[in-house]
Tab-separated table of C-alpha atoms and ligand atoms in Angstrom:
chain	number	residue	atom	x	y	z
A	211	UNK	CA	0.000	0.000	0.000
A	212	UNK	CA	2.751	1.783	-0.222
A	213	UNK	CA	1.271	4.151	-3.029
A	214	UNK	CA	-2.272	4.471	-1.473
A	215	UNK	CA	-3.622	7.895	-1.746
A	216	UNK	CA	-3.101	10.158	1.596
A	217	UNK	CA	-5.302	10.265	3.474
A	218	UNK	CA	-6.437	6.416	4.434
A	219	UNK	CA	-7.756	6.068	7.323
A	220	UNK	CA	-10.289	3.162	8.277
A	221	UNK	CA	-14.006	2.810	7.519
A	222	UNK	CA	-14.913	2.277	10.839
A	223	UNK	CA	-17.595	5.132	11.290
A	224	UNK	CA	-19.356	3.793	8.563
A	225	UNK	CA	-20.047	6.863	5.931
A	226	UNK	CA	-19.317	6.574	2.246
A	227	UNK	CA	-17.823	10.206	1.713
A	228	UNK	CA	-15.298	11.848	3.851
A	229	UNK	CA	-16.197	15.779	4.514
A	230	UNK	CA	-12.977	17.379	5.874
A	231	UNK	CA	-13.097	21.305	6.931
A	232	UNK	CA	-10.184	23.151	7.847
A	233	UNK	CA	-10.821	25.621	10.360
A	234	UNK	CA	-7.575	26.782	10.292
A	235	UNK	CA	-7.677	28.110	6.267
A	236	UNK	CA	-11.074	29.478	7.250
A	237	UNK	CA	-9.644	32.156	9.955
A	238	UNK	CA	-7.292	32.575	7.465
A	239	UNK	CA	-9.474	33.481	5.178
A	240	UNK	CA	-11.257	35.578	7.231
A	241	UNK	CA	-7.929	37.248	8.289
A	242	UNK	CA	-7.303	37.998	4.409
A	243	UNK	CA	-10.610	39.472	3.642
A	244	UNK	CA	-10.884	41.596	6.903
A	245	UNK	CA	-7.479	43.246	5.641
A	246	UNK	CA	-8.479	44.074	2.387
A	247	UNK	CA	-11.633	45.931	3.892
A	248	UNK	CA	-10.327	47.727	6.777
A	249	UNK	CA	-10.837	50.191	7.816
A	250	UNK	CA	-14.560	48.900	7.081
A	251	UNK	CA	-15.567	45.870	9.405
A	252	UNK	CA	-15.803	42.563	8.056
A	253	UNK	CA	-18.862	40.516	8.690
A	254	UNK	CA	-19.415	36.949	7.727
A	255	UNK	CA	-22.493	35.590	6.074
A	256	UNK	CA	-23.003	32.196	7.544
A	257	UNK	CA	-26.946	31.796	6.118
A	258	UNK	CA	-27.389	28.295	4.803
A	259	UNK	CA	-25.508	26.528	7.909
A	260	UNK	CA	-22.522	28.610	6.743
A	261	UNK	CA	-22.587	27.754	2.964
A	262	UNK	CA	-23.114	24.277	4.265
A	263	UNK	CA	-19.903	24.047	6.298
A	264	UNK	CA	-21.588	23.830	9.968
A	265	UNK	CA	-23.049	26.946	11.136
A	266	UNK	CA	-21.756	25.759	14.830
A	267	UNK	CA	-17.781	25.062	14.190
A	268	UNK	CA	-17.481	27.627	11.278
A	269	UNK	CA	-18.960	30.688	13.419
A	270	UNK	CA	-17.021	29.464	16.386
A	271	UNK	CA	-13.967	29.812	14.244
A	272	UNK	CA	-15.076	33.209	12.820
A	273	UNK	CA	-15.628	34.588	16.284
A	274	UNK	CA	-12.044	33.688	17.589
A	275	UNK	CA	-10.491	35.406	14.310
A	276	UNK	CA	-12.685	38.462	15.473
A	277	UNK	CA	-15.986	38.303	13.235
A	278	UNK	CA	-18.352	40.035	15.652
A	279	UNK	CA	-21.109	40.641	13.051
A	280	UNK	CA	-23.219	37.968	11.210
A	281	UNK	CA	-25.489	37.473	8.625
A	282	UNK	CA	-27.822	34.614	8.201
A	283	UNK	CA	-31.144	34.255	5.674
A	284	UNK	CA	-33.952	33.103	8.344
A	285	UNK	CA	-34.927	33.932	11.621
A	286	UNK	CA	-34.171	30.018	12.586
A	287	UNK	CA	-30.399	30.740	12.065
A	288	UNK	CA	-30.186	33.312	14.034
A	289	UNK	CA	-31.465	31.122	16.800
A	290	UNK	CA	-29.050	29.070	16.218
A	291	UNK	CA	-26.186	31.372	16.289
A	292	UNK	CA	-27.171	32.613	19.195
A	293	UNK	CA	-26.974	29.215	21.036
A	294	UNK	CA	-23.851	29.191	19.515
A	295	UNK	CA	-22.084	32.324	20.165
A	296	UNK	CA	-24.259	33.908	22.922
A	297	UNK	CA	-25.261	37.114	23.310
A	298	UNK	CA	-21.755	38.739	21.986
A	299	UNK	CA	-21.933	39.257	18.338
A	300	UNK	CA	-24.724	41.353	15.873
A	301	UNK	CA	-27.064	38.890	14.092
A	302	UNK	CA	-28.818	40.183	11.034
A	303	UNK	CA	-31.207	38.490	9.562
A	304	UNK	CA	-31.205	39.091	5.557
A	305	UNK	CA	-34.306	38.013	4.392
A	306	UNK	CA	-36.328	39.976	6.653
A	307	UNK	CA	-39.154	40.110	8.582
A	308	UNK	CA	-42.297	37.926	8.187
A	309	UNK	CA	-45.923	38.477	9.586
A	310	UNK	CA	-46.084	38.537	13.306
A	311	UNK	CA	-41.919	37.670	13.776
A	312	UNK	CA	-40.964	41.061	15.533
A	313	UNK	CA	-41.383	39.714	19.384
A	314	UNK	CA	-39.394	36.843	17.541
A	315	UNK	CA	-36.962	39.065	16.856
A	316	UNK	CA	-36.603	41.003	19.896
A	317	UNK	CA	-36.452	37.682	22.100
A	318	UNK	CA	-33.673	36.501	20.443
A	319	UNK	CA	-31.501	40.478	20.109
A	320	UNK	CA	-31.888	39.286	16.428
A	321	UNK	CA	-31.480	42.294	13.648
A	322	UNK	CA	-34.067	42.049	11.097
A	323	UNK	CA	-33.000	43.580	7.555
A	324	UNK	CA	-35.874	45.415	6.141
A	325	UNK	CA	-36.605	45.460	2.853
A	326	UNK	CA	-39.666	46.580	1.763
A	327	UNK	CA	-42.369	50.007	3.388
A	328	UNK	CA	-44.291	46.927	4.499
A	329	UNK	CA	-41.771	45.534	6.618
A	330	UNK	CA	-40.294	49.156	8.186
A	331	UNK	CA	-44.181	49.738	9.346
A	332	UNK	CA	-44.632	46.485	10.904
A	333	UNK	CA	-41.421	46.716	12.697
A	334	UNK	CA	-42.591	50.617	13.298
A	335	UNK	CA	-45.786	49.702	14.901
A	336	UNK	CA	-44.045	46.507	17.236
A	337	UNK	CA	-41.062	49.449	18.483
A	338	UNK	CA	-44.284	51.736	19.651
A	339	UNK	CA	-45.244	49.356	21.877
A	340	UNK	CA	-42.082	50.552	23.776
A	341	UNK	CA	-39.084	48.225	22.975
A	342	UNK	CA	-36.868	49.775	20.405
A	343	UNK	CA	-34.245	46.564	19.036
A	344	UNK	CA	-31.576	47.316	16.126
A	345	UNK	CA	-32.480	46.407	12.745
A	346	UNK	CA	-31.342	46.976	8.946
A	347	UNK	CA	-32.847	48.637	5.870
A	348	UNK	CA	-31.911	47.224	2.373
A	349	UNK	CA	-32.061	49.251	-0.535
A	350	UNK	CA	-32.467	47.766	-3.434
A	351	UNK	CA	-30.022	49.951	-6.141
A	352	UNK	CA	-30.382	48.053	-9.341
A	353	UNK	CA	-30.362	44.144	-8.237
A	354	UNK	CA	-34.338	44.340	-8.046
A	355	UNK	CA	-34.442	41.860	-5.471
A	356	UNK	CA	-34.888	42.689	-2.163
A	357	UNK	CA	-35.002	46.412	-0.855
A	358	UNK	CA	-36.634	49.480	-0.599
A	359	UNK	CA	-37.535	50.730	-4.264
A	360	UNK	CA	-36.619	54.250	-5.442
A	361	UNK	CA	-40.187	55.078	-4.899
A	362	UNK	CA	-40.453	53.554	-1.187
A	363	UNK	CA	-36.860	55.459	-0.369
A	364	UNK	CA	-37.948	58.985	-1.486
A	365	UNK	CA	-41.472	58.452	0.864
A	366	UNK	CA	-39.109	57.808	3.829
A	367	UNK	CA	-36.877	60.282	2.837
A	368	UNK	CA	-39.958	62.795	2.394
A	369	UNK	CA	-41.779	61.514	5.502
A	370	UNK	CA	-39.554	60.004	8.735
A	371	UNK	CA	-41.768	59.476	10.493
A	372	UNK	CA	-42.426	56.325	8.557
A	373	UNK	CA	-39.625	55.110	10.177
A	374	UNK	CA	-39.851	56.810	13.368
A	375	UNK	CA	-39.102	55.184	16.521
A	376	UNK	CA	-37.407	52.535	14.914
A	377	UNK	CA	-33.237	52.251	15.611
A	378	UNK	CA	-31.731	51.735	12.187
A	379	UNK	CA	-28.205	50.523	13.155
A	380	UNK	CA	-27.458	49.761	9.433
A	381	UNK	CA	-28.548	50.465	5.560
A	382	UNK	CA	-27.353	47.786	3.124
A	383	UNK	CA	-27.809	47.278	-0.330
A	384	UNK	CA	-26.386	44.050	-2.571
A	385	UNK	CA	-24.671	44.098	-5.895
A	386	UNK	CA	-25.604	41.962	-8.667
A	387	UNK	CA	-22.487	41.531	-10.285
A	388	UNK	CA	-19.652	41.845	-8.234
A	389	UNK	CA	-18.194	38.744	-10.034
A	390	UNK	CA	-17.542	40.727	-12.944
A	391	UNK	CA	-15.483	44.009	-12.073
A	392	UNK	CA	-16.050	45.578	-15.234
A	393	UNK	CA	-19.662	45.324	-15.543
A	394	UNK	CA	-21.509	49.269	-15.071
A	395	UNK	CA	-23.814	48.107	-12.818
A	396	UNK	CA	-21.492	47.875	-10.411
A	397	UNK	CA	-20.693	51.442	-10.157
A	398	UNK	CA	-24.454	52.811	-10.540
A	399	UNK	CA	-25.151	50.420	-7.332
A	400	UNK	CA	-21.989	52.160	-6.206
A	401	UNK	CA	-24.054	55.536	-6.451
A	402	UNK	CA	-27.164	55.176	-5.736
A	403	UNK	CA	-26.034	53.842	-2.152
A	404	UNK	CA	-23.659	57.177	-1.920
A	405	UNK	CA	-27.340	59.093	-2.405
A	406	UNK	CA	-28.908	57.507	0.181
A	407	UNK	CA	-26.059	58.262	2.847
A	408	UNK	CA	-28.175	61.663	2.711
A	409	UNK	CA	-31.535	60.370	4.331
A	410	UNK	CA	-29.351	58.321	6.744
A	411	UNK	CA	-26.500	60.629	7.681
A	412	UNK	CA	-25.246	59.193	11.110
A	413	UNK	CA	-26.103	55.240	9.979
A	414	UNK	CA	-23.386	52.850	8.917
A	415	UNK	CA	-23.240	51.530	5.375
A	416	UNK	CA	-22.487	48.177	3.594
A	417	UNK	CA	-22.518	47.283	-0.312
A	418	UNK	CA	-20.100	44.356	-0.270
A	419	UNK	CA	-19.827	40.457	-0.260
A	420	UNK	CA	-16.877	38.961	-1.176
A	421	UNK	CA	-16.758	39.584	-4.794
A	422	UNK	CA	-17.584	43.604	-3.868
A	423	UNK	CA	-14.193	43.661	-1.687
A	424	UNK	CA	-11.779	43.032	-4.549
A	425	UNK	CA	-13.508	46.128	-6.437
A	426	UNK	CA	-11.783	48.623	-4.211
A	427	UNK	CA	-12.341	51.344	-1.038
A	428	UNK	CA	-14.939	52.929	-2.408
A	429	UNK	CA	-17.327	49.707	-2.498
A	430	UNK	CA	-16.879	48.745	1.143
A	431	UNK	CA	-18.407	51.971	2.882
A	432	UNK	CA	-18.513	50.788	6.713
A	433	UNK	CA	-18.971	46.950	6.217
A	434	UNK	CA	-18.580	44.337	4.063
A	435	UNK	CA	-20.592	40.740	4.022
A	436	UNK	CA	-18.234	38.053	2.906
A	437	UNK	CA	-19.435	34.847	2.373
A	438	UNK	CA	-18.163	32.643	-0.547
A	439	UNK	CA	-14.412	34.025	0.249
A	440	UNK	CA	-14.330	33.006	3.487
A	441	UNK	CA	-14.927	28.906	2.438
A	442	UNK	CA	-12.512	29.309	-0.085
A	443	UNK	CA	-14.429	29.526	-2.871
A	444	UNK	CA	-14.472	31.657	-6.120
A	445	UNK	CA	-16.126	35.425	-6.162
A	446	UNK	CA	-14.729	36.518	-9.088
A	447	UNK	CA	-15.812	34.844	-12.194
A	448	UNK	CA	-12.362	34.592	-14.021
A	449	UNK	CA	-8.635	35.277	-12.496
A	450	UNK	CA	-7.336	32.957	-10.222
A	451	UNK	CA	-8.697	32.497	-6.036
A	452	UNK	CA	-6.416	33.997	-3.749
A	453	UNK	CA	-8.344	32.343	-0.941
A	454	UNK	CA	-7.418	29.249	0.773
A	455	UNK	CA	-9.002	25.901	0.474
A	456	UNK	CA	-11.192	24.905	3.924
A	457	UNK	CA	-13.100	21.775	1.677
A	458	UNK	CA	-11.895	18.562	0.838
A	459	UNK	CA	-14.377	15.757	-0.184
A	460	UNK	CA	-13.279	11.775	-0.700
A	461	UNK	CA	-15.227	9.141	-1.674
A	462	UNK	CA	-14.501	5.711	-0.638
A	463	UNK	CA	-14.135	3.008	-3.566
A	464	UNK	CA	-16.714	-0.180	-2.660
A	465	UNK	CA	-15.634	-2.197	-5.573
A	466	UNK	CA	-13.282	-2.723	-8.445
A	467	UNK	CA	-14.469	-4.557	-12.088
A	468	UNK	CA	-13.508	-5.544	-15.408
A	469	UNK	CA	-16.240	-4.676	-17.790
A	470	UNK	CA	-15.421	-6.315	-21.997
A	471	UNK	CA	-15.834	-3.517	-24.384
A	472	UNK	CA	-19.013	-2.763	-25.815
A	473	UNK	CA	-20.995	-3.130	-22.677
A	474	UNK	CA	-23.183	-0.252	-20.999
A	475	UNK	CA	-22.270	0.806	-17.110
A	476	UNK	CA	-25.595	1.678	-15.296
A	477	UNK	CA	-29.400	3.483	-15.093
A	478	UNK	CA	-30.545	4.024	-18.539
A	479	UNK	CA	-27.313	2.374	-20.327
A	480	UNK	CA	-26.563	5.939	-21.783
A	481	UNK	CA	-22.727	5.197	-21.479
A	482	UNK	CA	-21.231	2.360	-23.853
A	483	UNK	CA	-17.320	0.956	-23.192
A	484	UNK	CA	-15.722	1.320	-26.136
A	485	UNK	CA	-12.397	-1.212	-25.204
A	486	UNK	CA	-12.610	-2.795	-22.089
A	487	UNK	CA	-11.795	-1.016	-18.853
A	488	UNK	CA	-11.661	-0.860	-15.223
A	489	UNK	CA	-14.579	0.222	-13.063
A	490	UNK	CA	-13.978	1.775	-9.767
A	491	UNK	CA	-17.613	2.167	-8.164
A	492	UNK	CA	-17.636	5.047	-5.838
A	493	UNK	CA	-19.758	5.656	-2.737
A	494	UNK	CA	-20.936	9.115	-3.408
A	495	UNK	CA	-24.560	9.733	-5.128
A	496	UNK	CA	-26.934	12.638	-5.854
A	497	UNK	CA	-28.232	11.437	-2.423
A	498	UNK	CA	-25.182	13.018	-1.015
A	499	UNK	CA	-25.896	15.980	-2.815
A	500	UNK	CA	-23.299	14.829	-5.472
A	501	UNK	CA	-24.294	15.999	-8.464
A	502	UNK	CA	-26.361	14.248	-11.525
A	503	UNK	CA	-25.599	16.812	-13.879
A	504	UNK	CA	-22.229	15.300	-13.724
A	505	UNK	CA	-23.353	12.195	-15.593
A	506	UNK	CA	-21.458	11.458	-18.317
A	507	UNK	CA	-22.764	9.409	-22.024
A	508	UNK	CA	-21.676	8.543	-25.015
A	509	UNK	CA	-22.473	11.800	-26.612
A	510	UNK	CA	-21.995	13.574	-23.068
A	511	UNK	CA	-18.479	13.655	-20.743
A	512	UNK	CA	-19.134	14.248	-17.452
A	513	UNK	CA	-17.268	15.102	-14.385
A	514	UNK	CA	-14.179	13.910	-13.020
A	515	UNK	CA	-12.650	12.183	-9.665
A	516	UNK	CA	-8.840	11.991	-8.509
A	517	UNK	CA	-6.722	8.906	-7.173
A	518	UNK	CA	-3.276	10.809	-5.761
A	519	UNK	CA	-2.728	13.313	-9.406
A	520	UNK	CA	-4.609	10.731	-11.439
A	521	UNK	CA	-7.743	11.616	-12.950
A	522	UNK	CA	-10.775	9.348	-13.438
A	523	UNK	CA	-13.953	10.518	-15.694
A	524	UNK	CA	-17.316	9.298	-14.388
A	525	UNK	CA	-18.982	6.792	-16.412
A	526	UNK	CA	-22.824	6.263	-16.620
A	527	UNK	CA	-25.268	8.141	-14.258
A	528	UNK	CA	-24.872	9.107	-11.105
A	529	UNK	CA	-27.016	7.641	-9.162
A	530	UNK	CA	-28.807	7.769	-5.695
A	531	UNK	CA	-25.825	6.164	-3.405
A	532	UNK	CA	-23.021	5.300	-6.418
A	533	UNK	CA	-21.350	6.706	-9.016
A	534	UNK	CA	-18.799	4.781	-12.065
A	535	UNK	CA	-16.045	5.775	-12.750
A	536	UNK	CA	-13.104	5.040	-15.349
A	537	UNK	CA	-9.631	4.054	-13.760
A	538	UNK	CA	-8.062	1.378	-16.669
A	539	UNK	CA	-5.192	4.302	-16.618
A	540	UNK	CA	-4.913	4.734	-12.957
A	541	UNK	CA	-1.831	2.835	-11.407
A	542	UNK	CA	-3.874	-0.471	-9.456
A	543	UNK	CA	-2.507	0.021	-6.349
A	544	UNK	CA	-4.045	3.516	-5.892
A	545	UNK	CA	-7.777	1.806	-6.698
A	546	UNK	CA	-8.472	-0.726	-3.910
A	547	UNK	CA	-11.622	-1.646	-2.336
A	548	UNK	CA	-11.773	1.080	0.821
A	549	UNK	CA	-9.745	3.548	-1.219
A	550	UNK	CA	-10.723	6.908	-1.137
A	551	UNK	CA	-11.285	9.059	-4.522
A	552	UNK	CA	-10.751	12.573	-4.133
A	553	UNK	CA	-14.019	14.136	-5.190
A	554	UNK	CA	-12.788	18.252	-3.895
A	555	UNK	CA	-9.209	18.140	-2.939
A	556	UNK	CA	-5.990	19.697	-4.196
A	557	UNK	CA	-6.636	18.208	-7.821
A	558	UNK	CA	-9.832	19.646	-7.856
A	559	UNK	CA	-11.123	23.120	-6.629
A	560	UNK	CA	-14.622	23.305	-5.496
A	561	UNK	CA	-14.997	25.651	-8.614
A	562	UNK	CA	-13.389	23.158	-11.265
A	563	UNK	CA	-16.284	20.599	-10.190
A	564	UNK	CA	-19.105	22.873	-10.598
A	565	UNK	CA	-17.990	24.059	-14.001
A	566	UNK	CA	-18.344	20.053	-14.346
A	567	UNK	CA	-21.429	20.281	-12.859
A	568	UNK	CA	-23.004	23.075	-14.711
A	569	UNK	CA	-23.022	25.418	-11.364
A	570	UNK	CA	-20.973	27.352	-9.289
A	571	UNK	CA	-19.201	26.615	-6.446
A	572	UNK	CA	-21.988	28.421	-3.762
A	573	UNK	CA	-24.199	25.093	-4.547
A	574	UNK	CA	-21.510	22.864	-4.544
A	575	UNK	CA	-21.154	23.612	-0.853
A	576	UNK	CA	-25.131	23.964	0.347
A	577	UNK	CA	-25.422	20.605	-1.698
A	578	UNK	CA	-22.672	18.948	0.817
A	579	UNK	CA	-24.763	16.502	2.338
A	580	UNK	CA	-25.378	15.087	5.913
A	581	UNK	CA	-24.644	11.536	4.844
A	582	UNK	CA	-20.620	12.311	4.975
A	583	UNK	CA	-18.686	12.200	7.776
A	584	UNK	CA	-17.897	15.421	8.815
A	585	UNK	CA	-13.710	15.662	9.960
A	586	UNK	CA	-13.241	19.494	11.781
A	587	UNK	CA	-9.550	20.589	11.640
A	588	UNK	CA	-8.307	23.446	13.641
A	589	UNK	CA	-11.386	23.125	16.455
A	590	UNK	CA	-10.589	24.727	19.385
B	51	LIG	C1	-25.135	35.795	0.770
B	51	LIG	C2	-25.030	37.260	0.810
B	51	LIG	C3	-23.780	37.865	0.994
B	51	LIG	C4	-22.479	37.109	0.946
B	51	LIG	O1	-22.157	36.889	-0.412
B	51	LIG	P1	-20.824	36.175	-0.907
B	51	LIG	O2	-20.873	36.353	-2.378
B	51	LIG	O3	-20.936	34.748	-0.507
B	51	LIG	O4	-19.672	36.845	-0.268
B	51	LIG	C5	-23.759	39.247	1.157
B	51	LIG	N1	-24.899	39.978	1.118
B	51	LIG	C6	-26.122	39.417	0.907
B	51	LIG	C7	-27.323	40.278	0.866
B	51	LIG	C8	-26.224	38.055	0.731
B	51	LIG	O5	-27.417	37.500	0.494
């Protein structure tokens, strides 16, 4: 075994994918954006169980590198941040507020980040009851998603007592394109927040997430939101990733075959062996959230696996708990039964597999799935 793949450790806890997150990188990470927005503060979006990394572990780790302010999607995360981290750091709440959530809100110190008139009088009519919590306001400057519309900005601007008695501790807005430095958009967001600084003169600012922070100073106002940066993935659409790697996925190999040439591998027989060849079967399937779009056919190549810095193409479908894939060229010794095929790793960047995959690398990290077994580096 002396050219078995590193790592290969036993089987013992009994998961077919290996999920290993390195705390370590991510405070690095974190480090490495904070830097490049100072003097601005750097928060951390951690919505979606922290891109789904572990909300619990990842926002421990972002708390020691000195991440006091968080944003998650749902009222539900912010509960869980708070069992997490206590009362210590800001929790903002991106997606809003919903019908009858502002007691919610204010039982859990939980910011919620308004985005529409709607929202600003509901939260308006629970802070004259006599409690006055923090929130947000989003304005929406060209993404026309969330946010306050032109319209809805120049009535509060006109009229404050819309949003009188509430404690605005932030205005945000989101860029649609931050991916792709040169696109105009970017700058027209740019201004349209700059405007707004008028109606809220004493109230911090943020435009960024992570793509946002590499387009310079005047982008990051008083806070950025970094998200995608932080777990090492890509936020610009071309150039290389300065940011270090925190995911690496393996897949455990369940059995090796000889198949002749000329017969099909798997559901729906779309993929044909032209000579024969040798069939690792991995255990890794779209029920791990691996995905199907990486099937590969005869008209159709697919995506790709490593054994040490030899690649293997998927064969055949992906399917629910397996995927096929191609190793005749891969040195024997590095395919064994209990192997493990490098599925994210140093071979492959999160990003090269969802260009595989048809997607980008955001989903291939809320697809992880809770069938691997999840190996925390750097935990302290
Ligand atoms: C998710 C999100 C972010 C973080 O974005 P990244 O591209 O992952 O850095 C920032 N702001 C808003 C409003 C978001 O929804």
């Amino acid at each position: 075994m002396a050219m078995a793949p590193a790592p290969v450790p036993g089987h013992g806890h009994g998961h077919g994918g290996r999920l290993t997150i390195d705390l370590d990188a991510l405070r690095a990470n974190y480090r490495q954006m904070a830097g490049l927005a100072a003097p601005a503060e750097c928060a951390a979006a951690v919505k979606a169980d922290a891109y789904g990394l572990g909300l619990k572990p990842v926002s421990r780790a972002l708390w020691q590198a000195g991440c006091r302010t968080f944003f998650v999607a749902h009222l539900s995360e912010a509960k869980r941040l708070r069992e997490t981290l206590g009362a210590g750091p800001a929790v903002y709440v991106l997606n809003g507020l919903l019908p009858g959530q502002p007691p919610d809100f204010a039982a859990l110190d939980a910011r919620p980040v308004l985005c529409s008139g709607e929202q600003i009088a509901e939260w308006a009519e629970f802070c004259a009851q006599g409690a006055t919590p923090k929130a947000a306001v989003m304005i929406d400057t060209g993404f026309n998603r969330l946010g306050l519309s032109a319209g809805e900005l120049g009535a509060l601007a006109a009229d404050r007592s819309l949003a009188g008695g509430i404690d605005i501790a932030l205005v945000i807005s989101h860029l649609a394109c931050a991916d792709e430095p040169a696109h105009k958009l970017n700058a027209a967001q740019q201004k349209r927040l700059t405007a707004a600084r008028k109606i809220f003169p004493d109230t911090q600012f943020g435009l960024s997430n992570s793509g946002g922070i590499h387009l310079g100073k005047p982008f990051a106002f008083d806070m950025v939101r970094t998200g995608i940066a932080l777990y090492g993935g890509r936020a610009q659409a071309s150039g290389g990733n300065p940011m270090a790697p925190v995911v690496r996925l393996d897949a455990a190999v369940i059995q090796v075959r000889d198949v002749p040439g000329g017969e099909t591998i798997g559901y729906g027989a779309t993929y044909r062996t032209k000579t024969p060849a040798r069939v690792a079967l991995l255990s890794i399937g779209y029920g791990d959230g691996f995905f199907r779009s990486l099937s590969a056919s005869d008209d159709q190549p697919g995506g790709k696996v490593y054994f040490g810095d030899h690649e293997a193409k998927i064969i055949g479908r992906v399917s629910m708990d397996i995927t096929a894939v191609d190793v005749t060229d891969v040195p024997h010794g590095l395919v064994t039964r209990g192997a493990w095929a490098q599925i994210i790793g140093p071979q492959q960047t999160a990003a090269a597999l969802a260009d595989d995959a048809g997607t980008i690398d955001y989903e291939v990290f809320t697809s992880l799935g809770s069938r691997y077994e999840r190996i925390y580096s750097g935990l302290v």
